[in-house]
Amino acid sequence: MTAAPASHPVSARVALRGDLLDFTSTPEWGAAESAAVRFRPDHWLLIDHGQIMGTLPGDQSPDITWDHHDHRGRLILPGFIDSHVHSPQLDVIASYGTELLDWLNTYTFPAERRYADPEQALTGAARFLDALLAHGTTSAVVFPTVHKVSVDTLFAAARERGMRLIAGKVLMDRHAPDGLRDDVVQAERDCVDLIARWHGESRLAYAMTVRFAPTSTPAQLAMAGRLCAAYPDLYMQTHLAENRAEVQWVKELFPDARSYLDVYARAGLLNARSVFAHGIWLDAADRAALRDVGAQIAHSPSSNLFLGSGLFDWTAAEDAGVAVSMASDVGGGTSLSMLRTMAAAYTVGQAQHKPLSPWRAWYLATLGGAAALALDDFIGNFKTGKEADFAVFDFKATPELEWRIDHAKSIEEKLFALITLGDERCVSATHILGEKATP
Ligand code: GUN
Ligand code: ZN
C-alpha cells in the first residue's frame, strides 16, 4: 500500500498546534501511569504532503509557508482504528429487545437486503464514512453486504476521502433470506474481481469476509480458504463465539470440529491476518491457536452488552498472548464513537473486577490496532514518516466534561474522564493525510 492516494488532494505543508499525545509501545494492562505514553503539551505537529515531518515546541512557530491550524488547549491524537464495524447497520443501530440470532433475522438482514440497490449502496457508503470521520475514526475494518455493489461503492467512497479501509464482499450461501444469499461459484468470481480492482489500490485492502460459520456451507468456507492461500496478503474477517445459542448452532452444523474456531481453522481461515469479532466463548486451546498464528480478537464491548452476548475475558486473552483490538461493531454496537467503545470496555472489565487502564484502551484504538493489522509502519502514532491521520479533541465540548477536567490533576485523569464522559461531540476536527476531513 502506498502513502498518498492519487484521487485525494493533499496539501503541501500543514502545521497544527495543540497538546500532542501518542504511544510508542504497549502500556501495561492495568497501570494508570505508563512510559509508553508520549505527551507533548503545546507543540506543533508538522505534516508535509500527508506525512508526519516532525514536531516543534509551541513557541517555535513554523514560517508562513506552512498552513497553520491553532488548536491550543486541545488534544491531538492519532485517528482511531475501528477493527470491526458494519457499514449498512447504521440503519438498524439501537433496535430493541433481541439477542444475536433474532436480531439478525428481525432487524439486520432486512436492512442489508436493501443494499442490492446501487443508489442505497452509494448513499449508505457516504453516510457511513462521513460518520466515521465525525467520530474521529480514520481507518476501519468493515463488513458491507453480500452485494458486490455495496463493496464497490464503499471502496470508491473511501478512496475519494483518502481513508485506509479494509473490507470485502460478505459471503453467505445458506441460512439467510432471499436476496442475501450468494453461491460458491459466483461468490468466488466476485471476490477475485473485487480483489483485482481494490486490493492495494490507494490505501485500501481486501478482506475475505465470511459472515459467520452458520451462514456459509463447508464448500463456501473452503473457497474462502483457497483464496486466502492464493492471495496471502489478503485479510480475513468473520464473527467468532459471540453468543451461546450461536455456539450451540455451530456445534450442530459442524459436529466434527473441535470448537467454533476449529471450523475456521480447518477451512484455512486462521492466520496472522484474521480478524475475529467477539471471541467471548473460547477455551484455552482456542486462545493458544489464536496466539500461535498471531490472529486477533476484535473486542466489541458495547455490542456484547447491548445484545446480551456475554463478558469478554480480556485478561484470559492477555495471559494467553492473544492480540486484541477495539471495535464498535455497529449496529450490534451502540455507537461509532471509540470513546464510548473504550468506556464500554472499561465497564466489561469492571464487571469482572479487572479494570482496563485508559492508556491500554486508547493504545488499542490507535497504535495497537495498527500493529494487530500489520499497518503500524503506516499509521497509529506520530512517528516521522507515518501517514498523518489524526483527530483533535476538545475537553470543553460539554459542561460536565469541562468541569471534571478542571478538577483533574494529571493527564491520566483527564484522558479517563474524556473516555468516560466523552463522545463525538468532543471531536473538533479529523484529518486524513493532514487534510481536514470534517466540516
Ligand atoms: N454474527 C453474524 N453476523 C453478525 C452481525 O452482523 N453482527 C454481530 N454482532 N454478530 C454477527
Ligand atoms: Zn459484527
Tab-separated table of N, CA and C in Angstrom, residues 249-350:
chain	number	residue	atom	x	y	z
A	249	TRP	N	-25.391	-23.763	17.854
A	249	TRP	CA	-25.788	-23.988	16.462
A	249	TRP	C	-24.575	-24.444	15.628
A	250	VAL	N	-23.448	-23.802	15.850
A	250	VAL	CA	-22.220	-24.169	15.116
A	250	VAL	C	-21.832	-25.614	15.448
A	251	LYS	N	-22.002	-25.990	16.726
A	251	LYS	CA	-21.694	-27.373	17.134
A	251	LYS	C	-22.549	-28.366	16.353
A	252	GLU	N	-23.837	-28.009	16.170
A	252	GLU	CA	-24.741	-28.907	15.447
A	252	GLU	C	-24.412	-28.949	13.955
A	253	LEU	N	-24.040	-27.807	13.398
A	253	LEU	CA	-23.763	-27.743	11.952
A	253	LEU	C	-22.425	-28.375	11.580
A	254	PHE	N	-21.466	-28.322	12.514
A	254	PHE	CA	-20.102	-28.825	12.224
A	254	PHE	C	-19.690	-29.800	13.332
A	255	PRO	N	-20.343	-30.980	13.383
A	255	PRO	CA	-20.101	-31.886	14.516
A	255	PRO	C	-18.664	-32.406	14.608
A	256	ASP	N	-17.945	-32.380	13.489
A	256	ASP	CA	-16.572	-32.920	13.528
A	256	ASP	C	-15.544	-31.929	14.059
A	257	ALA	N	-15.914	-30.640	14.104
A	257	ALA	CA	-14.930	-29.635	14.540
A	257	ALA	C	-14.750	-29.692	16.055
A	258	ARG	N	-13.532	-29.462	16.530
A	258	ARG	CA	-13.282	-29.465	17.984
A	258	ARG	C	-13.963	-28.290	18.672
A	259	SER	N	-14.037	-27.165	17.959
A	259	SER	CA	-14.610	-25.947	18.536
A	259	SER	C	-15.056	-25.048	17.384
A	260	TYR	N	-15.691	-23.935	17.732
A	260	TYR	CA	-16.118	-22.958	16.719
A	260	TYR	C	-14.892	-22.479	15.935
A	261	LEU	N	-13.829	-22.109	16.654
A	261	LEU	CA	-12.620	-21.634	15.960
A	261	LEU	C	-12.072	-22.708	15.025
A	262	ASP	N	-12.195	-23.957	15.439
A	262	ASP	CA	-11.653	-25.056	14.634
A	262	ASP	C	-12.366	-25.161	13.276
A	263	VAL	N	-13.636	-24.747	13.201
A	263	VAL	CA	-14.341	-24.728	11.906
A	263	VAL	C	-13.561	-23.847	10.931
A	264	TYR	N	-13.159	-22.676	11.403
A	264	TYR	CA	-12.408	-21.750	10.546
A	264	TYR	C	-11.002	-22.288	10.265
A	265	ALA	N	-10.373	-22.855	11.298
A	265	ALA	CA	-9.004	-23.364	11.121
A	265	ALA	C	-8.973	-24.453	10.054
A	266	ARG	N	-9.957	-25.368	10.110
A	266	ARG	CA	-9.995	-26.467	9.132
A	266	ARG	C	-10.205	-25.964	7.705
A	267	ALA	N	-10.851	-24.797	7.575
A	267	ALA	CA	-11.104	-24.248	6.236
A	267	ALA	C	-9.954	-23.364	5.753
A	268	GLY	N	-8.896	-23.244	6.539
A	268	GLY	CA	-7.756	-22.416	6.118
A	268	GLY	C	-8.000	-20.935	6.348
A	269	LEU	N	-8.825	-20.606	7.361
A	269	LEU	CA	-9.188	-19.205	7.610
A	269	LEU	C	-8.581	-18.654	8.901
A	270	LEU	N	-7.643	-19.386	9.465
A	270	LEU	CA	-6.992	-18.931	10.700
A	270	LEU	C	-5.541	-18.596	10.373
A	271	ASN	N	-5.233	-17.304	10.337
A	271	ASN	CA	-3.853	-16.896	10.067
A	271	ASN	C	-3.576	-15.530	10.701
A	272	ALA	N	-2.385	-15.000	10.485
A	272	ALA	CA	-1.974	-13.750	11.151
A	272	ALA	C	-2.809	-12.557	10.696
A	273	ARG	N	-3.488	-12.681	9.552
A	273	ARG	CA	-4.282	-11.561	9.038
A	273	ARG	C	-5.771	-11.789	9.265
A	274	SER	N	-6.096	-12.692	10.212
A	274	SER	CA	-7.505	-12.958	10.532
A	274	SER	C	-7.972	-12.032	11.649
A	275	VAL	N	-9.156	-11.438	11.448
A	275	VAL	CA	-9.768	-10.569	12.461
A	275	VAL	C	-11.067	-11.249	12.899
A	276	PHE	N	-11.089	-11.745	14.137
A	276	PHE	CA	-12.255	-12.454	14.647
A	276	PHE	C	-13.011	-11.542	15.613
A	277	ALA	N	-14.224	-11.163	15.247
A	277	ALA	CA	-15.010	-10.315	16.146
A	277	ALA	C	-15.536	-11.151	17.312
A	278	HIS	N	-15.457	-10.587	18.500
A	278	HIS	CA	-16.059	-11.090	19.744
A	278	HIS	C	-15.187	-12.097	20.495
A	279	GLY	N	-15.199	-13.369	20.127
A	279	GLY	CA	-14.374	-14.374	20.814
A	279	GLY	C	-14.647	-14.431	22.306
A	280	ILE	N	-15.939	-14.427	22.674
A	280	ILE	CA	-16.275	-14.463	24.108
A	280	ILE	C	-16.212	-15.900	24.643
A	281	TRP	N	-16.795	-16.833	23.852
A	281	TRP	CA	-16.955	-18.200	24.371
A	281	TRP	C	-15.867	-19.107	23.795
A	282	LEU	N	-14.636	-18.862	24.256
A	282	LEU	CA	-13.477	-19.629	23.786
A	282	LEU	C	-12.896	-20.441	24.946
A	283	ASP	N	-12.115	-21.457	24.610
A	283	ASP	CA	-11.389	-22.166	25.663
A	283	ASP	C	-9.879	-21.955	25.488
A	284	ALA	N	-9.117	-22.568	26.387
A	284	ALA	CA	-7.662	-22.327	26.384
A	284	ALA	C	-7.023	-22.791	25.077
A	285	ALA	N	-7.518	-23.907	24.504
A	285	ALA	CA	-6.931	-24.408	23.243
A	285	ALA	C	-7.202	-23.418	22.108
A	286	ASP	N	-8.394	-22.802	22.103
A	286	ASP	CA	-8.697	-21.785	21.077
A	286	ASP	C	-7.741	-20.597	21.217
A	287	ARG	N	-7.559	-20.155	22.454
A	287	ARG	CA	-6.689	-18.976	22.661
A	287	ARG	C	-5.261	-19.298	22.235
A	288	ALA	N	-4.804	-20.489	22.548
A	288	ALA	CA	-3.442	-20.881	22.143
A	288	ALA	C	-3.331	-20.900	20.618
A	289	ALA	N	-4.384	-21.383	19.950
A	289	ALA	CA	-4.351	-21.439	18.472
A	289	ALA	C	-4.329	-20.026	17.880
A	290	LEU	N	-5.099	-19.115	18.470
A	290	LEU	CA	-5.091	-17.718	18.001
A	290	LEU	C	-3.707	-17.101	18.187
A	291	ARG	N	-3.138	-17.332	19.377
A	291	ARG	CA	-1.808	-16.780	19.663
A	291	ARG	C	-0.752	-17.348	18.725
A	292	ASP	N	-0.802	-18.658	18.506
A	292	ASP	CA	0.247	-19.310	17.716
A	292	ASP	C	0.341	-18.738	16.302
A	293	VAL	N	-0.803	-18.348	15.719
A	293	VAL	CA	-0.735	-17.805	14.347
A	293	VAL	C	-0.678	-16.280	14.335
A	294	GLY	N	-0.929	-15.634	15.489
A	294	GLY	CA	-0.926	-14.159	15.528
A	294	GLY	C	-2.219	-13.544	15.039
A	295	ALA	N	-3.332	-14.297	15.146
A	295	ALA	CA	-4.643	-13.727	14.775
A	295	ALA	C	-5.131	-12.807	15.899
A	296	GLN	N	-6.104	-11.947	15.588
A	296	GLN	CA	-6.583	-11.015	16.614
A	296	GLN	C	-8.076	-11.169	16.908
A	297	ILE	N	-8.434	-10.792	18.127
A	297	ILE	CA	-9.843	-10.680	18.500
A	297	ILE	C	-10.216	-9.208	18.465
A	298	ALA	N	-11.272	-8.878	17.708
A	298	ALA	CA	-11.793	-7.514	17.695
A	298	ALA	C	-12.833	-7.422	18.819
A	299	HIS	N	-12.393	-6.892	19.939
A	299	HIS	CA	-13.260	-6.795	21.123
A	299	HIS	C	-14.324	-5.728	20.869
A	300	SER	N	-15.586	-6.117	21.050
A	300	SER	CA	-16.715	-5.251	20.678
A	300	SER	C	-17.632	-5.057	21.886
A	301	PRO	N	-17.167	-4.311	22.892
A	301	PRO	CA	-17.860	-4.337	24.189
A	301	PRO	C	-19.266	-3.761	24.183
A	302	SER	N	-19.508	-2.670	23.424
A	302	SER	CA	-20.870	-2.107	23.505
A	302	SER	C	-21.859	-3.053	22.845
A	303	SER	N	-21.425	-3.763	21.811
A	303	SER	CA	-22.272	-4.762	21.161
A	303	SER	C	-22.543	-5.932	22.103
A	304	ASN	N	-21.494	-6.383	22.781
A	304	ASN	CA	-21.654	-7.534	23.671
A	304	ASN	C	-22.619	-7.239	24.808
A	305	LEU	N	-22.594	-6.000	25.286
A	305	LEU	CA	-23.536	-5.611	26.345
A	305	LEU	C	-24.936	-5.444	25.772
A	306	PHE	N	-25.036	-4.748	24.622
A	306	PHE	CA	-26.348	-4.423	24.052
A	306	PHE	C	-27.112	-5.685	23.633
A	307	LEU	N	-26.398	-6.647	23.025
A	307	LEU	CA	-27.060	-7.875	22.556
A	307	LEU	C	-27.066	-8.971	23.630
A	308	GLY	N	-26.597	-8.625	24.824
A	308	GLY	CA	-26.598	-9.599	25.933
A	308	GLY	C	-25.753	-10.822	25.625
A	309	SER	N	-24.646	-10.629	24.885
A	309	SER	CA	-23.870	-11.782	24.406
A	309	SER	C	-22.971	-12.376	25.487
A	310	GLY	N	-22.463	-11.542	26.388
A	310	GLY	CA	-21.570	-12.019	27.441
A	310	GLY	C	-20.434	-11.047	27.670
A	311	LEU	N	-19.569	-11.393	28.636
A	311	LEU	CA	-18.459	-10.521	29.014
A	311	LEU	C	-17.154	-11.120	28.481
A	312	PHE	N	-16.502	-10.408	27.590
A	312	PHE	CA	-15.222	-10.869	27.051
A	312	PHE	C	-14.167	-10.872	28.155
A	313	ASP	N	-13.501	-12.012	28.340
A	313	ASP	CA	-12.478	-12.121	29.384
A	313	ASP	C	-11.133	-11.676	28.800
A	314	TRP	N	-10.889	-10.375	28.923
A	314	TRP	CA	-9.716	-9.789	28.286
A	314	TRP	C	-8.425	-10.306	28.919
A	315	THR	N	-8.431	-10.477	30.232
A	315	THR	CA	-7.173	-10.905	30.863
A	315	THR	C	-6.815	-12.343	30.466
A	316	ALA	N	-7.837	-13.165	30.187
A	316	ALA	CA	-7.527	-14.528	29.705
A	316	ALA	C	-6.847	-14.446	28.347
A	317	ALA	N	-7.339	-13.541	27.484
A	317	ALA	CA	-6.702	-13.347	26.169
A	317	ALA	C	-5.292	-12.801	26.346
A	318	GLU	N	-5.171	-11.827	27.239
A	318	GLU	CA	-3.867	-11.201	27.512
A	318	GLU	C	-2.868	-12.245	28.038
A	319	ASP	N	-3.319	-13.029	29.019
A	319	ASP	CA	-2.428	-14.035	29.613
A	319	ASP	C	-2.002	-15.077	28.572
A	320	ALA	N	-2.898	-15.358	27.625
A	320	ALA	CA	-2.569	-16.353	26.592
A	320	ALA	C	-1.749	-15.752	25.456
A	321	GLY	N	-1.578	-14.422	25.471
A	321	GLY	CA	-0.777	-13.775	24.424
A	321	GLY	C	-1.536	-13.518	23.133
A	322	VAL	N	-2.877	-13.440	23.220
A	322	VAL	CA	-3.684	-13.194	22.015
A	322	VAL	C	-3.779	-11.684	21.766
A	323	ALA	N	-3.598	-11.266	20.518
A	323	ALA	CA	-3.747	-9.840	20.165
A	323	ALA	C	-5.227	-9.455	20.239
A	324	VAL	N	-5.487	-8.278	20.842
A	324	VAL	CA	-6.861	-7.771	20.965
A	324	VAL	C	-6.900	-6.366	20.376
A	325	SER	N	-7.944	-6.072	19.597
A	325	SER	CA	-8.134	-4.712	19.083
A	325	SER	C	-9.521	-4.225	19.509
A	326	MET	N	-9.807	-2.955	19.235
A	326	MET	CA	-11.048	-2.310	19.719
A	326	MET	C	-12.023	-2.104	18.567
A	327	ALA	N	-13.265	-2.472	18.805
A	327	ALA	CA	-14.239	-2.401	17.719
A	327	ALA	C	-15.584	-1.892	18.205
A	328	SER	N	-16.236	-1.109	17.351
A	328	SER	CA	-17.575	-0.621	17.711
A	328	SER	C	-18.648	-1.660	17.401
A	329	ASP	N	-18.431	-2.482	16.373
A	329	ASP	CA	-19.444	-3.441	15.895
A	329	ASP	C	-20.824	-2.821	15.735
A	330	VAL	N	-20.893	-1.585	15.311
A	330	VAL	CA	-22.199	-1.024	14.926
A	330	VAL	C	-22.743	-1.879	13.801
A	331	GLY	N	-24.075	-2.245	13.763
A	331	GLY	CA	-25.122	-1.838	14.613
A	331	GLY	C	-25.465	-2.725	15.782
A	332	GLY	N	-24.747	-3.891	16.046
A	332	GLY	CA	-24.923	-4.532	17.337
A	332	GLY	C	-24.388	-3.592	18.401
A	333	GLY	N	-23.289	-2.934	18.097
A	333	GLY	CA	-22.750	-1.896	18.979
A	333	GLY	C	-23.618	-0.655	18.937
A	334	THR	N	-23.544	0.131	19.997
A	334	THR	CA	-24.495	1.242	20.132
A	334	THR	C	-23.934	2.603	19.738
A	335	SER	N	-22.668	2.670	19.338
A	335	SER	CA	-22.103	3.954	18.928
A	335	SER	C	-20.863	3.733	18.071
A	336	LEU	N	-20.668	4.608	17.074
A	336	LEU	CA	-19.411	4.583	16.310
A	336	LEU	C	-18.273	5.210	17.100
A	337	SER	N	-18.590	5.858	18.211
A	337	SER	CA	-17.562	6.550	18.982
A	337	SER	C	-16.623	5.554	19.659
A	338	MET	N	-15.323	5.686	19.364
A	338	MET	CA	-14.364	4.813	20.042
A	338	MET	C	-14.172	5.252	21.496
A	339	LEU	N	-14.552	6.478	21.836
A	339	LEU	CA	-14.556	6.874	23.251
A	339	LEU	C	-15.596	6.045	23.996
A	340	ARG	N	-16.795	5.984	23.429
A	340	ARG	CA	-17.851	5.174	24.071
A	340	ARG	C	-17.484	3.699	24.076
A	341	THR	N	-16.797	3.254	23.027
A	341	THR	CA	-16.360	1.852	22.965
A	341	THR	C	-15.368	1.560	24.092
A	342	MET	N	-14.425	2.487	24.304
A	342	MET	CA	-13.450	2.302	25.393
A	342	MET	C	-14.157	2.308	26.748
A	343	ALA	N	-15.139	3.187	26.892
A	343	ALA	CA	-15.873	3.242	28.164
A	343	ALA	C	-16.603	1.915	28.396
A	344	ALA	N	-17.158	1.339	27.329
A	344	ALA	CA	-17.840	0.040	27.462
A	344	ALA	C	-16.829	-1.057	27.809
A	345	ALA	N	-15.627	-0.989	27.219
A	345	ALA	CA	-14.593	-1.992	27.528
A	345	ALA	C	-14.197	-1.898	29.001
A	346	TYR	N	-14.119	-0.673	29.508
A	346	TYR	CA	-13.815	-0.493	30.928
A	346	TYR	C	-14.924	-1.118	31.793
A	347	THR	N	-16.171	-0.873	31.393
A	347	THR	CA	-17.308	-1.414	32.135
A	347	THR	C	-17.287	-2.946	32.140
A	348	VAL	N	-17.003	-3.536	30.981
A	348	VAL	CA	-16.921	-5.002	30.894
A	348	VAL	C	-15.802	-5.519	31.802
A	349	GLY	N	-14.676	-4.811	31.829
A	349	GLY	CA	-13.583	-5.206	32.732
A	349	GLY	C	-14.000	-5.097	34.188
A	350	GLN	N	-14.637	-3.988	34.525
A	350	GLN	CA	-15.064	-3.784	35.921
A	350	GLN	C	-16.048	-4.854	36.368
